[in-house]
Amino acid sequence: MKIKTKLTFGVGLLFLMILALSAISGWYVYGLKKDTNNILVANYNTLQYSRNMLLALERMPEDTTAIDSFGHNLAKQQQNVTETGEKGATEMVERHFSLLRENPEDSALISSIRKDITELMRLNMEAIERKSDIADETAQKAIVIISLAGTLCFLVAFVLLVNLPSNIANPIRELTESIKEIAGQNYRKRIHFKSGNEFGDLANSFNTMAEKLEEYSESKLEKILKSKKRIETLIDNMDDPVIGIDENKIVLFANEEALSISGLKKEEIIGGKIQDIAVTNDLIRDIIKDIFRPVDIDKKTEQLKIYADGKESYFEKEIIDINIVPTGELKSEFIGQVILLRNITQFKELDMAKTNFMGTVSHEFKTPISSIQMGLQLLENEKTGLLNTEQKNLLHGIKEDTERLLNITGELLNVTQLESGTIQIKMIPSTVEPMTTYAVNANKSNAEQRNINLNVHTEPDLPNVMADSEKTAWVLTNLISNAIRYSYENASVEIQVKKYENKVLFSVIDTGQGIQTQYLTKIFNRYFRIPGTKKEGTGLGLSISKEFIEAQGGKIWVESEYGAGSTFYFTLSIGKIH
């Protein structure tokens, strides 16, 4: 419980109890006053009037005014009748007094009036005694109730007196001692308050402060300077350009490579805001353009072409956010960024050499392969001579290997064209049916050999697609070929084409073994083949298909349930014939 809540509760409770005690005391005092007033106002006045009437009765023989005094007090008594029987006694006094006025010398009447007044006084004396008993009872109750309430208030006050000062004073004393320890450079001192009140928060803040002081005290300035120099030397000797900025985009460091490619001097860049430097430097402007806009997670690593080392060089840019968790705290804090440019010129040159080599070799392979195919056609022609069964089987094997080699060569040529950027995409409004017909016919022979049915379901009145029909037919052919290859014999492959939102969706569905979940995101990677598969292939077909579809503004993906088959999808935008 918070200290403020404790104080409010304790003092408030004590205040309420004192208020209740005052209210109870006031109530009983008022009751006593009321009972006392009843005695004074009603009974005491009657006794006074009765006394005055007795005195007047004694003076009547020698004082003529006594009769008037008696009548005056009797009138007052008639207005002050309050007790049972008092009215009858007062009426008897009045009757006898009336007779006495007519016969003042009648001693018997005087004696009767004395008896009536005595009865009146007796009735009021008994009432006074009774009301006194009631007042005593009220007083006793008041004493008991007020005593109980006072005791309860005392107990509450005693509990507060015992606990409240210690709850406040003890943590303050412990905190004071701990501060003295810190002042004496004992930065390992910690305080621990179990309660979750203000002192608990104070203890956490104190411990955080002590932890930071301990960290700072153990780090020598000389060590810090040496570490700083060591890091600076390491950064300066890196072969890749590196620029560091703080959370306010102020440049903290830039190594020699960064200065060299930017054409800037150290004093022109260090300490300045990088956006201000970018105003007059094209390279810096190109480097930092991603810092001031939201990060795109799906964006590929950006490559920059920069003139460096006397030639066009290629760099791969990476921006690294620096986040630290300050000592004693839980949340991380952003303190800046490091811009790293990796020099990939050598790898780029090797990649280009590889692409050129693949293109040259693939192109050179096509001529001898074509010659082999021509020779095979001549050998199959019976005009050149008859072949026995063994020779026919051998010729068939050579023909299959030649076709496979031709397919691989074609895929390699496609890859080299994609990598070199020389592939041409001719986007025109195209009808869907010719592409599906071509793909099905191209795979019909292979499907018949394995007794696999190719079922085409094309939605009626499909719109044209904006596509390169040749490249799209190649993709569809490749997907159907893969579906046949991975399907069981006597199965079927479904080819579906339908309108999907504002696009046309192509689907190739097989009921083969399917693809395991961990490989679904990798099968479109170049040269990737599912581990353990015994099917033939180069691992290039799906990669090329992805490049072809994305180059046409479409999207390609796969859904698969391992053991139940796979479905490959791709979409193309709707186009119109002008």
PDB file of C-alpha atoms in Angstrom, residues 398-572:
ATOM      1  CA  ILE A 398      21.004 -40.903 -76.538  1.00  0.00           C
ATOM      2  CA  LYS A 399      17.967 -38.964 -77.749  1.00  0.00           C
ATOM      3  CA  GLU A 400      16.634 -38.484 -74.169  1.00  0.00           C
ATOM      4  CA  ASP A 401      20.046 -37.336 -72.919  1.00  0.00           C
ATOM      5  CA  THR A 402      20.315 -34.929 -75.859  1.00  0.00           C
ATOM      6  CA  GLU A 403      16.895 -33.432 -75.117  1.00  0.00           C
ATOM      7  CA  ARG A 404      17.818 -33.104 -71.435  1.00  0.00           C
ATOM      8  CA  LEU A 405      21.081 -31.413 -72.337  1.00  0.00           C
ATOM      9  CA  LEU A 406      19.218 -29.083 -74.687  1.00  0.00           C
ATOM     10  CA  ASN A 407      16.756 -28.162 -71.896  1.00  0.00           C
ATOM     11  CA  ILE A 408      19.607 -27.464 -69.480  1.00  0.00           C
ATOM     12  CA  THR A 409      21.356 -25.341 -72.103  1.00  0.00           C
ATOM     13  CA  GLY A 410      18.128 -23.389 -72.704  1.00  0.00           C
ATOM     14  CA  GLU A 411      17.679 -22.784 -68.961  1.00  0.00           C
ATOM     15  CA  LEU A 412      21.286 -21.637 -68.617  1.00  0.00           C
ATOM     16  CA  LEU A 413      20.785 -19.222 -71.513  1.00  0.00           C
ATOM     17  CA  ASN A 414      17.661 -17.855 -69.829  1.00  0.00           C
ATOM     18  CA  VAL A 415      19.611 -17.396 -66.574  1.00  0.00           C
ATOM     19  CA  THR A 416      22.433 -15.539 -68.305  1.00  0.00           C
ATOM     20  CA  GLN A 417      19.917 -13.300 -70.065  1.00  0.00           C
ATOM     21  CA  LEU A 418      18.190 -12.548 -66.760  1.00  0.00           C
ATOM     22  CA  GLU A 419      21.471 -11.784 -64.986  1.00  0.00           C
ATOM     23  CA  SER A 420      22.833  -9.620 -67.767  1.00  0.00           C
ATOM     24  CA  GLY A 421      19.519  -7.796 -68.243  1.00  0.00           C
ATOM     25  CA  THR A 422      19.394  -8.653 -71.973  1.00  0.00           C
ATOM     26  CA  ILE A 423      16.148 -10.633 -71.770  1.00  0.00           C
ATOM     27  CA  GLN A 424      13.338  -8.970 -73.699  1.00  0.00           C
ATOM     28  CA  ILE A 425       9.777  -9.016 -72.335  1.00  0.00           C
ATOM     29  CA  LYS A 426       7.133  -8.180 -74.945  1.00  0.00           C
ATOM     30  CA  MET A 427       4.033  -7.150 -73.040  1.00  0.00           C
ATOM     31  CA  ILE A 428       0.916  -7.243 -75.229  1.00  0.00           C
ATOM     32  CA  PRO A 429      -2.763  -8.138 -74.580  1.00  0.00           C
ATOM     33  CA  SER A 430      -2.851 -11.926 -75.090  1.00  0.00           C
ATOM     34  CA  THR A 431      -5.562 -14.571 -74.952  1.00  0.00           C
ATOM     35  CA  VAL A 432      -5.158 -17.341 -72.396  1.00  0.00           C
ATOM     36  CA  GLU A 433      -6.213 -20.407 -74.420  1.00  0.00           C
ATOM     37  CA  PRO A 434      -3.217 -20.584 -76.837  1.00  0.00           C
ATOM     38  CA  MET A 435      -0.774 -20.510 -73.916  1.00  0.00           C
ATOM     39  CA  THR A 436      -2.541 -23.313 -71.997  1.00  0.00           C
ATOM     40  CA  THR A 437      -2.932 -25.380 -75.188  1.00  0.00           C
ATOM     41  CA  TYR A 438       0.789 -25.031 -75.976  1.00  0.00           C
ATOM     42  CA  ALA A 439       1.813 -26.013 -72.428  1.00  0.00           C
ATOM     43  CA  VAL A 440      -0.507 -29.049 -72.343  1.00  0.00           C
ATOM     44  CA  ASN A 441       0.607 -30.264 -75.808  1.00  0.00           C
ATOM     45  CA  ALA A 442       4.271 -29.862 -74.829  1.00  0.00           C
ATOM     46  CA  ASN A 443       3.747 -32.185 -71.857  1.00  0.00           C
ATOM     47  CA  LYS A 444       1.223 -34.578 -73.401  1.00  0.00           C
ATOM     48  CA  SER A 445       3.779 -37.215 -74.435  1.00  0.00           C
ATOM     49  CA  ASN A 446       5.438 -37.245 -71.011  1.00  0.00           C
ATOM     50  CA  ALA A 447       2.031 -37.509 -69.278  1.00  0.00           C
ATOM     51  CA  GLU A 448       0.925 -40.401 -71.504  1.00  0.00           C
ATOM     52  CA  GLN A 449       4.108 -42.344 -70.704  1.00  0.00           C
ATOM     53  CA  ARG A 450       3.170 -42.212 -66.988  1.00  0.00           C
ATOM     54  CA  ASN A 451      -0.573 -42.593 -67.617  1.00  0.00           C
ATOM     55  CA  ILE A 452      -1.316 -39.186 -66.054  1.00  0.00           C
ATOM     56  CA  ASN A 453      -4.386 -37.227 -67.121  1.00  0.00           C
ATOM     57  CA  LEU A 454      -4.026 -33.491 -67.834  1.00  0.00           C
ATOM     58  CA  ASN A 455      -7.363 -31.786 -67.073  1.00  0.00           C
ATOM     59  CA  VAL A 456      -7.775 -28.162 -68.151  1.00  0.00           C
ATOM     60  CA  HIS A 457     -10.518 -26.012 -66.576  1.00  0.00           C
ATOM     61  CA  THR A 458     -10.739 -22.566 -68.116  1.00  0.00           C
ATOM     62  CA  GLU A 459     -13.385 -20.131 -66.926  1.00  0.00           C
ATOM     63  CA  PRO A 460     -15.655 -19.027 -69.805  1.00  0.00           C
ATOM     64  CA  ASP A 461     -15.286 -15.520 -71.249  1.00  0.00           C
ATOM     65  CA  LEU A 462     -11.904 -14.918 -69.675  1.00  0.00           C
ATOM     66  CA  PRO A 463     -10.450 -11.471 -70.392  1.00  0.00           C
ATOM     67  CA  ASN A 464      -7.109 -11.047 -72.126  1.00  0.00           C
ATOM     68  CA  VAL A 465      -3.960 -10.783 -70.022  1.00  0.00           C
ATOM     69  CA  MET A 466      -1.181  -8.240 -70.395  1.00  0.00           C
ATOM     70  CA  ALA A 467       1.747 -10.613 -70.831  1.00  0.00           C
ATOM     71  CA  ASP A 468       4.565 -12.003 -72.968  1.00  0.00           C
ATOM     72  CA  SER A 469       2.724 -15.078 -74.242  1.00  0.00           C
ATOM     73  CA  GLU A 470       5.940 -16.962 -75.081  1.00  0.00           C
ATOM     74  CA  LYS A 471       7.452 -16.493 -71.602  1.00  0.00           C
ATOM     75  CA  THR A 472       4.130 -17.228 -69.901  1.00  0.00           C
ATOM     76  CA  ALA A 473       3.663 -20.426 -71.939  1.00  0.00           C
ATOM     77  CA  TRP A 474       7.210 -21.453 -70.930  1.00  0.00           C
ATOM     78  CA  VAL A 475       6.344 -20.930 -67.240  1.00  0.00           C
ATOM     79  CA  LEU A 476       3.102 -22.902 -67.557  1.00  0.00           C
ATOM     80  CA  THR A 477       4.936 -25.686 -69.419  1.00  0.00           C
ATOM     81  CA  ASN A 478       7.573 -25.853 -66.670  1.00  0.00           C
ATOM     82  CA  LEU A 479       4.972 -26.004 -63.882  1.00  0.00           C
ATOM     83  CA  ILE A 480       2.991 -28.783 -65.653  1.00  0.00           C
ATOM     84  CA  SER A 481       6.241 -30.706 -66.313  1.00  0.00           C
ATOM     85  CA  ASN A 482       7.143 -30.509 -62.608  1.00  0.00           C
ATOM     86  CA  ALA A 483       3.620 -31.617 -61.624  1.00  0.00           C
ATOM     87  CA  ILE A 484       3.897 -34.677 -63.911  1.00  0.00           C
ATOM     88  CA  ARG A 485       7.401 -35.464 -62.627  1.00  0.00           C
ATOM     89  CA  TYR A 486       6.358 -35.455 -58.966  1.00  0.00           C
ATOM     90  CA  SER A 487       2.924 -37.132 -59.432  1.00  0.00           C
ATOM     91  CA  TYR A 488       2.274 -40.825 -58.979  1.00  0.00           C
ATOM     92  CA  GLU A 489       1.404 -42.953 -62.015  1.00  0.00           C
ATOM     93  CA  ASN A 490      -2.279 -43.121 -62.987  1.00  0.00           C
ATOM     94  CA  ALA A 491      -2.889 -39.800 -61.233  1.00  0.00           C
ATOM     95  CA  SER A 492      -4.143 -36.546 -62.724  1.00  0.00           C
ATOM     96  CA  VAL A 493      -2.875 -32.958 -62.947  1.00  0.00           C
ATOM     97  CA  GLU A 494      -5.397 -30.123 -62.897  1.00  0.00           C
ATOM     98  CA  ILE A 495      -4.757 -26.880 -64.798  1.00  0.00           C
ATOM     99  CA  GLN A 496      -7.196 -24.130 -63.793  1.00  0.00           C
ATOM    100  CA  VAL A 497      -7.478 -20.587 -65.166  1.00  0.00           C
ATOM    101  CA  LYS A 498     -10.005 -18.111 -63.763  1.00  0.00           C
ATOM    102  CA  LYS A 499     -10.563 -14.459 -63.069  1.00  0.00           C
ATOM    103  CA  TYR A 500      -9.366 -13.425 -59.600  1.00  0.00           C
ATOM    104  CA  GLU A 501     -10.244  -9.881 -58.501  1.00  0.00           C
ATOM    105  CA  ASN A 502      -8.753  -7.661 -61.241  1.00  0.00           C
ATOM    106  CA  LYS A 503      -6.266 -10.328 -62.411  1.00  0.00           C
ATOM    107  CA  VAL A 504      -6.230 -13.743 -64.056  1.00  0.00           C
ATOM    108  CA  LEU A 505      -5.154 -16.622 -61.813  1.00  0.00           C
ATOM    109  CA  PHE A 506      -3.346 -19.704 -63.214  1.00  0.00           C
ATOM    110  CA  SER A 507      -3.205 -22.852 -61.028  1.00  0.00           C
ATOM    111  CA  VAL A 508      -1.375 -26.152 -61.552  1.00  0.00           C
ATOM    112  CA  ILE A 509      -2.523 -28.794 -59.037  1.00  0.00           C
ATOM    113  CA  ASP A 510      -0.947 -32.202 -58.452  1.00  0.00           C
ATOM    114  CA  THR A 511      -1.627 -34.965 -55.919  1.00  0.00           C
ATOM    115  CA  GLY A 512       1.971 -36.043 -55.478  1.00  0.00           C
ATOM    116  CA  GLN A 513       4.100 -36.172 -52.364  1.00  0.00           C
ATOM    117  CA  GLY A 514       3.968 -32.450 -51.692  1.00  0.00           C
ATOM    118  CA  ILE A 515       6.614 -30.136 -50.260  1.00  0.00           C
ATOM    119  CA  GLN A 516       7.693 -29.930 -46.636  1.00  0.00           C
ATOM    120  CA  THR A 517       6.935 -26.610 -44.915  1.00  0.00           C
ATOM    121  CA  GLN A 518      10.577 -25.630 -44.350  1.00  0.00           C
ATOM    122  CA  TYR A 519      11.285 -25.709 -48.105  1.00  0.00           C
ATOM    123  CA  LEU A 520       8.279 -23.687 -49.330  1.00  0.00           C
ATOM    124  CA  THR A 521      10.154 -20.369 -49.171  1.00  0.00           C
ATOM    125  CA  LYS A 522      13.297 -21.786 -50.835  1.00  0.00           C
ATOM    126  CA  ILE A 523      12.071 -23.615 -53.905  1.00  0.00           C
ATOM    127  CA  PHE A 524      12.128 -20.446 -56.020  1.00  0.00           C
ATOM    128  CA  ASN A 525      15.829 -19.924 -55.201  1.00  0.00           C
ATOM    129  CA  ARG A 526      18.303 -20.535 -57.994  1.00  0.00           C
ATOM    130  CA  TYR A 527      19.832 -24.055 -58.070  1.00  0.00           C
ATOM    131  CA  PHE A 528      17.788 -25.168 -55.046  1.00  0.00           C
ATOM    132  CA  ARG A 529      16.599 -28.729 -54.998  1.00  0.00           C
ATOM    133  CA  ILE A 530      14.697 -30.401 -52.164  1.00  0.00           C
ATOM    134  CA  PRO A 531      17.186 -32.554 -50.201  1.00  0.00           C
ATOM    135  CA  GLY A 532      16.770 -36.276 -50.807  1.00  0.00           C
ATOM    136  CA  THR A 533      14.783 -35.934 -54.038  1.00  0.00           C
ATOM    137  CA  LYS A 534      15.691 -38.449 -56.745  1.00  0.00           C
ATOM    138  CA  LYS A 535      13.955 -36.600 -59.555  1.00  0.00           C
ATOM    139  CA  GLU A 536      16.046 -35.044 -62.297  1.00  0.00           C
ATOM    140  CA  GLY A 537      16.402 -31.287 -62.663  1.00  0.00           C
ATOM    141  CA  THR A 538      18.806 -28.366 -62.454  1.00  0.00           C
ATOM    142  CA  GLY A 539      17.030 -26.308 -59.811  1.00  0.00           C
ATOM    143  CA  LEU A 540      16.681 -23.426 -62.294  1.00  0.00           C
ATOM    144  CA  GLY A 541      13.161 -23.872 -63.696  1.00  0.00           C
ATOM    145  CA  LEU A 542      11.208 -22.339 -60.796  1.00  0.00           C
ATOM    146  CA  SER A 543      13.767 -19.549 -60.377  1.00  0.00           C
ATOM    147  CA  ILE A 544      13.413 -18.602 -64.057  1.00  0.00           C
ATOM    148  CA  SER A 545       9.597 -18.885 -63.812  1.00  0.00           C
ATOM    149  CA  LYS A 546       9.611 -16.446 -60.889  1.00  0.00           C
ATOM    150  CA  GLU A 547      11.788 -13.969 -62.820  1.00  0.00           C
ATOM    151  CA  PHE A 548       9.559 -14.233 -65.926  1.00  0.00           C
ATOM    152  CA  ILE A 549       6.293 -13.717 -63.996  1.00  0.00           C
ATOM    153  CA  GLU A 550       7.607 -10.848 -61.847  1.00  0.00           C
ATOM    154  CA  ALA A 551       9.080  -9.180 -64.949  1.00  0.00           C
ATOM    155  CA  GLN A 552       5.507  -9.121 -66.304  1.00  0.00           C
ATOM    156  CA  GLY A 553       4.192  -7.497 -63.100  1.00  0.00           C
ATOM    157  CA  GLY A 554       2.683 -10.720 -61.799  1.00  0.00           C
ATOM    158  CA  LYS A 555       3.155 -12.840 -58.687  1.00  0.00           C
ATOM    159  CA  ILE A 556       3.969 -16.546 -58.269  1.00  0.00           C
ATOM    160  CA  TRP A 557       3.670 -18.707 -55.146  1.00  0.00           C
ATOM    161  CA  VAL A 558       3.038 -22.256 -53.947  1.00  0.00           C
ATOM    162  CA  GLU A 559       0.775 -23.941 -51.402  1.00  0.00           C
ATOM    163  CA  SER A 560       1.443 -27.506 -50.361  1.00  0.00           C
ATOM    164  CA  GLU A 561       0.444 -30.117 -47.830  1.00  0.00           C
ATOM    165  CA  TYR A 562       3.161 -32.682 -47.335  1.00  0.00           C
ATOM    166  CA  GLY A 563       1.850 -36.098 -48.431  1.00  0.00           C
ATOM    167  CA  ALA A 564      -1.185 -34.649 -50.253  1.00  0.00           C
ATOM    168  CA  GLY A 565       0.232 -32.693 -53.204  1.00  0.00           C
ATOM    169  CA  SER A 566       1.053 -29.117 -54.223  1.00  0.00           C
ATOM    170  CA  THR A 567      -0.576 -26.215 -56.024  1.00  0.00           C
ATOM    171  CA  PHE A 568       1.473 -23.608 -57.888  1.00  0.00           C
ATOM    172  CA  TYR A 569      -0.211 -20.260 -58.614  1.00  0.00           C
ATOM    173  CA  PHE A 570       0.687 -17.223 -60.639  1.00  0.00           C
ATOM    174  CA  THR A 571      -1.309 -14.122 -61.585  1.00  0.00           C
ATOM    175  CA  LEU A 572      -1.163 -11.739 -64.532  1.00  0.00           C
TER     176      LEU A 572
END
